[in-house]
XYZ file of C-alpha atoms in Angstrom:
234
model
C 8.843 -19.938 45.617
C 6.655 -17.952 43.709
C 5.473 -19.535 40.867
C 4.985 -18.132 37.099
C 1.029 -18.437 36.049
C 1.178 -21.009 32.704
C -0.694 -18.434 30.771
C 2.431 -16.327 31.009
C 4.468 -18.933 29.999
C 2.295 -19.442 26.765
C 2.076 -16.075 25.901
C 6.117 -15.737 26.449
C 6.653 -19.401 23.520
C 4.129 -17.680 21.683
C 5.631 -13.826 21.134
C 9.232 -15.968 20.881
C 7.796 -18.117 18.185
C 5.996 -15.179 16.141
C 9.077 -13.078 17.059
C 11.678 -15.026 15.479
C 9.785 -15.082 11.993
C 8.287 -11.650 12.076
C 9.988 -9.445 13.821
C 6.838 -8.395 16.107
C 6.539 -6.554 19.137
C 4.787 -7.756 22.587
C 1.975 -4.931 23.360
C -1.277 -4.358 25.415
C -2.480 -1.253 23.077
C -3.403 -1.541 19.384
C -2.527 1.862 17.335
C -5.312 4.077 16.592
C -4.757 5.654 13.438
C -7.006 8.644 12.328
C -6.494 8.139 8.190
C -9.185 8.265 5.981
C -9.442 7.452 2.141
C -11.361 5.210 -0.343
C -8.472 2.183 -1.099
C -8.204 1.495 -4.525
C -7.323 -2.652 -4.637
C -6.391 -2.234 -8.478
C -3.836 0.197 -8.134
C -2.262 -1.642 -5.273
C -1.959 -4.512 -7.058
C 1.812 -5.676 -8.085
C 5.117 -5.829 -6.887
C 6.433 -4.683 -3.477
C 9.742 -4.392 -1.832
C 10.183 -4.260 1.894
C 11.986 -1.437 2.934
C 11.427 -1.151 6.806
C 10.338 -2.897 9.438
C 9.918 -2.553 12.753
C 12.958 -4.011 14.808
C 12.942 -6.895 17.520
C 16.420 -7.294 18.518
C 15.701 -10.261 19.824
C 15.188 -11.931 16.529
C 18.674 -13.658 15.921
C 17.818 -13.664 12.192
C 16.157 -11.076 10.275
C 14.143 -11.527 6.980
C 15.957 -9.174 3.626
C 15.300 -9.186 0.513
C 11.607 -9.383 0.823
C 9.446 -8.971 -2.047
C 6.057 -9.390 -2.256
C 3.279 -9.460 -5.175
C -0.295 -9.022 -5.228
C -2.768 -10.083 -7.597
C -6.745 -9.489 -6.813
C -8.738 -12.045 -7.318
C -12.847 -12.171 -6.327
C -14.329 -9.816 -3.884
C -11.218 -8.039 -3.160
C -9.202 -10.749 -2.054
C -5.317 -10.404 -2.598
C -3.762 -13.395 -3.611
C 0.004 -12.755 -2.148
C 3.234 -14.211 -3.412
C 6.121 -13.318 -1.063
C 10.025 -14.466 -1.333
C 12.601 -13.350 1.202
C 16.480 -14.679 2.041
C 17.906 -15.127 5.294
C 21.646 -14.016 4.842
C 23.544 -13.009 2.224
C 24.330 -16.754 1.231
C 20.766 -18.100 1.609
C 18.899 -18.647 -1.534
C 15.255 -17.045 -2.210
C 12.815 -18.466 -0.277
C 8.824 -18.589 -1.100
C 5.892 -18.658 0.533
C 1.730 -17.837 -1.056
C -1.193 -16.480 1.510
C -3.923 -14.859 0.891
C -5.617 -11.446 2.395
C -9.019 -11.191 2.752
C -11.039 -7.811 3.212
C -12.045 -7.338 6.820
C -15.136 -5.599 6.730
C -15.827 -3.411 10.032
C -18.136 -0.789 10.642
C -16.795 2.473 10.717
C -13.136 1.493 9.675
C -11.387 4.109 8.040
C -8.960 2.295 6.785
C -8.575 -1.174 4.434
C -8.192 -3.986 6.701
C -7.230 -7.218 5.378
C -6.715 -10.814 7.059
C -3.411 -12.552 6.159
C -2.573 -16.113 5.918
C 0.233 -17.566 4.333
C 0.256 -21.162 3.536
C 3.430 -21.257 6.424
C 1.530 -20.486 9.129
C 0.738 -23.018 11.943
C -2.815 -24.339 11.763
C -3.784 -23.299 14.910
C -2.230 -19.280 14.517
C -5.038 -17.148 14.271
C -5.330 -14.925 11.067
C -2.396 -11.611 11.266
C -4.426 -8.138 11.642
C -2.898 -6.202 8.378
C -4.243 -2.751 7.885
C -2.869 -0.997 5.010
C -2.693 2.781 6.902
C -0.920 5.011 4.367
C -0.376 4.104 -0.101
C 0.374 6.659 -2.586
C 0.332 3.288 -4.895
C 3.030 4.511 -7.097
C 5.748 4.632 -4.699
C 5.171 3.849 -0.714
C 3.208 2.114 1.584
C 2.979 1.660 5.493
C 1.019 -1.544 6.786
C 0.541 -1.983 10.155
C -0.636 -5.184 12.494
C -1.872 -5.896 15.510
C -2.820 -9.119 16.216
C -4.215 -10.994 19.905
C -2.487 -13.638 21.410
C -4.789 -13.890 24.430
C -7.360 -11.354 26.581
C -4.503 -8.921 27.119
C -1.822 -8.744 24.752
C -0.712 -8.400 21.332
C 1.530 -8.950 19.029
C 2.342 -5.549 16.746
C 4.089 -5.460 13.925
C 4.821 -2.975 10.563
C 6.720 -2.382 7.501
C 7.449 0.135 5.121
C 6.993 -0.711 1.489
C 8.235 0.595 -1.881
C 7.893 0.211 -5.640
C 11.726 -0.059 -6.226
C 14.130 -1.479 -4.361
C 14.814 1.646 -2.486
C 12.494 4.951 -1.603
C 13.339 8.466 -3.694
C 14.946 10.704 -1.554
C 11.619 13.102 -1.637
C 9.606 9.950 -0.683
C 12.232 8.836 2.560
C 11.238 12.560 4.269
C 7.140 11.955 3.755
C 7.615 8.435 5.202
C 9.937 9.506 7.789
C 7.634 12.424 9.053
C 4.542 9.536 9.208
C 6.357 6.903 11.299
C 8.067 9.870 13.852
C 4.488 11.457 14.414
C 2.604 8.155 14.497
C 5.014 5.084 15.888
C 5.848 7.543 18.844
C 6.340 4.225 20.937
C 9.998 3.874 23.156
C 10.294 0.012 21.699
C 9.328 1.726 17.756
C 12.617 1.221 16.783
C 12.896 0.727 12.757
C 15.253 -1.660 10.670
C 16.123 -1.138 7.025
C 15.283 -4.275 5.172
C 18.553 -5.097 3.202
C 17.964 -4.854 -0.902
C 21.074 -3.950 -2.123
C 21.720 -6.097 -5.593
C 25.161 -7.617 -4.457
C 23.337 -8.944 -1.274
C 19.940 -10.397 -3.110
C 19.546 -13.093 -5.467
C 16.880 -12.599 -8.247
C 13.601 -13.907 -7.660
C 10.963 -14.969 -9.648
C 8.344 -12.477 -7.243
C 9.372 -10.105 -9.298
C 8.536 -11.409 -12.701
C 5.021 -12.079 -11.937
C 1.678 -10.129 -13.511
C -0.518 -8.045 -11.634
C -3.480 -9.324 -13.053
C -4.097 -13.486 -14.573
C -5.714 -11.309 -17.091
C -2.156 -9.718 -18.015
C -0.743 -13.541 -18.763
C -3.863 -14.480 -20.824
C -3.390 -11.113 -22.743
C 0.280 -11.944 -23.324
C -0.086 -15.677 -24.784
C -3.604 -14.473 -26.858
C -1.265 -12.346 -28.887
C 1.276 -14.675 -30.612
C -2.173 -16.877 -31.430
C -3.911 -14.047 -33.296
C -1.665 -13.460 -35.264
C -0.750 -17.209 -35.710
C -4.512 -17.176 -37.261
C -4.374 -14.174 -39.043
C -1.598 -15.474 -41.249
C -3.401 -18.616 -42.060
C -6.379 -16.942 -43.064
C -4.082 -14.573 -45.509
C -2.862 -17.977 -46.583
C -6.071 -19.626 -47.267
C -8.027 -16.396 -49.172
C -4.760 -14.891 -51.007
């Protein structure tokens, strides 16, 4: 009987385990990607929707209704708050990470490490590289992370500003994942954000910046003092 090394065995509980909450892909070859432009963290910032990502149909239950939120905080580090539903019946659920700048010589692209305070202890940090923004409208992130010597686990998503990409925006996208994700297995699945199918979530209420919140509660103060110093000298 020929017997299975353990290594392959790991690796095999390993791509399950990631699979099932991420929706990654099993791979031997990261994706080069040629891209070149000076990130801009500040207009990144904010609220995200996930439109796309790519599909593992072995995942028996997919993440919708993901939104996501990033706020910069000291030396380009995005603090990231994330909800998400699992069925049309499940209510919002939340996790917070962080991603930190990944500073590489020659990259050509931002590179961040992710961690959200979900992951195991003993995970290593998720690959993120953010490979095309506009800021205003889409984004395409792309991972690819090692499990072991020889293989990886890929994943990638398709972001948007609203709920849903303009029609104009769909065809740009579209002609970046067909010319780059030219992969048999890079098979995409819409994330669901329809309004009858996702609950309201506070992700979406949240600043950009703490400097937003601090601006919003200064006001009513001002003028709190204002009209007691029209009281006290009139």
């Amino acid at each position: 009987m020929k017997m299975i090394p353990f290594w392959m065995v790991t690796m095999a509980y390993l791509w399950c385990a990631i699979g099932v909450s991420h929706g990654a892909i099993l791979t031997t070859t990261c994706m080069q990607f040629e891209e070149d432009y000076n990130f801009k963290e500040d207009k990144f910032a904010g609220t995200w929707y996930e439109v796309r990502r790519l599909n593992d149909p072995s995942v028996p239950h997919h993440e919708d209704c993901v939104v996501m939120n990033y706020r910069i905080s000291e030396k380009g580090i995005f603090n990231i708050r994330q909800s998400y539903q699992i069925g049309d019946e499940s209510e919002p659920i939340y996790r917070g990470g962080v991603a930190e700048p990944k500073v590489l010589q020659n990259a050509r692209i931002p590179k961040f490490l992710e961690r959200f305070n979900t992951t195991d202890a003993a995970d290593p940090d998720t690959s993120i590289d953010i490979v095309a923004t506009d800021y205003s409208s889409y984004a395409v992130i792309y991972s690819c992370t090692s499990i072991n010597s020889t293989h990886k686990i890929e994943s990638a998503w398709v972001l948007s500003r609203q709920p849903a990409l303009a029609k104009n925006v769909v065809e740009l996208v579209n002609l970046f994942l067909e010319t780059r994700f030219t992969r048999a297995d890079h098979k995409w699945r819409a994330t669901i954000q329809t309004a009858d199918y996702c609950k309201p979530t506070l992700v979406e209420d949240l600043s950009t910046h703490s400097a937003v919140s601090r601006v919003r509660f200064s006001i009513p103060l001002v003028t709190l003092l204002a009209a007691l110093l029209v009281k006290v000298f009139y």
